C-alpha positions in Angstrom: 152.5 112.0 157.6 156.0 113.3 158.1 157.3 116.3 156.3 159.7 115.2 153.5 163.1 117.0 153.3 162.9 120.2 151.4 159.2 121.0 152.3 158.9 124.3 154.2 155.9 124.4 156.6 155.3 128.1 157.4 153.4 127.2 160.6 156.4 125.3 161.9 158.7 128.2 161.0 156.3 130.6 162.8 156.4 128.5 165.9 160.2 128.3 166.0 161.4 131.6 164.5 158.5 133.9 165.4 157.8 135.2 161.9 157.4 134.2 158.3 158.2 137.4 156.6 161.3 135.9 154.9 159.1 133.2 153.4 156.8 135.7 151.8 159.7 137.8 150.6 161.4 134.8 149.0 158.1 133.6 147.4 157.5 137.1 145.9 161.1 137.1 144.6 160.5 133.7 142.9 162.8 131.7 145.1 160.0 129.5 146.5 157.2 127.5 144.9 153.9 127.5 146.8 152.5 123.9 146.8 149.6 124.8 149.0 148.9 127.7 151.4 151.5 127.5 154.0 153.7 125.0 152.3 156.7 125.9 150.1 159.7 124.3 148.3 162.8 126.1 147.0 162.4 126.8 143.3 165.7 125.2 142.5 164.8 122.1 144.4 161.4 121.9 142.6 163.0 122.2 139.1 165.5 119.5 139.8 163.1 117.1 141.5 161.7 114.0 140.0 157.9 113.7 139.6 157.9 111.3 142.5 159.6 113.8 144.9 157.2 116.6 143.8 154.3 114.2 144.5 155.6 113.4 147.9 155.8 117.2 148.8 152.3 117.7 147.4 150.9 114.7 149.3 152.4 115.8 152.6 151.1 119.4 152.2 147.6 118.2 151.4 147.6 115.6 154.2 148.7 118.1 156.8 146.5 121.0 155.6 143.1 119.3 155.0 141.4 118.4 158.3 140.6 114.7 158.8 141.7 113.9 155.2 142.0 110.2 154.3 144.4 109.4 151.5 142.9 107.1 148.9 143.9 104.9 145.9 147.5 105.2 144.5 148.2 108.1 146.8 147.6 105.9 149.9 149.7 103.2 148.4 152.6 105.5 147.9 152.2 107.1 151.3 152.6 103.7 153.0 155.5 102.7 150.7 153.9 100.3 148.3 155.2 100.4 144.7 153.0 101.7 141.9 153.5 101.7 138.1 153.6 105.5 137.9 153.4 108.7 139.9 149.7 109.6 140.3 148.4 112.7 138.4 146.8 114.1 141.6 146.6 113.6 145.3 143.5 111.5 146.0 141.7 112.0 149.3 138.4 111.7 151.1 137.2 114.3 153.5 134.0 115.2 155.3 134.4 118.9 154.5 131.7 120.2 152.2 134.0 122.4 150.2 136.6 121.5 147.6 140.0 120.5 148.8 141.8 122.3 146.0 143.0 120.3 143.1 144.9 121.9 140.2 
């Protein structure tokens, strides 16, 4: 799954810029919203975004951070571009990992 515009992937930043200190400083200052460990969005963008955009960021972060994750249900439908009646309440996925994938 591609990274939607506005989603900051700290691993990609680390590879290209050699450090992520500025991400951590901006997060502590309240300028970034953490979606999942290593994935951030500017606070102003998050506040202005529609629920569908927030869901796209969340889905991309989960899909890229959970090993061998398979998107399910409405999440999978939205990921491949099918229309749905509403924005899902959570990212649905299946995984072989024994632990929780982290839903809140």
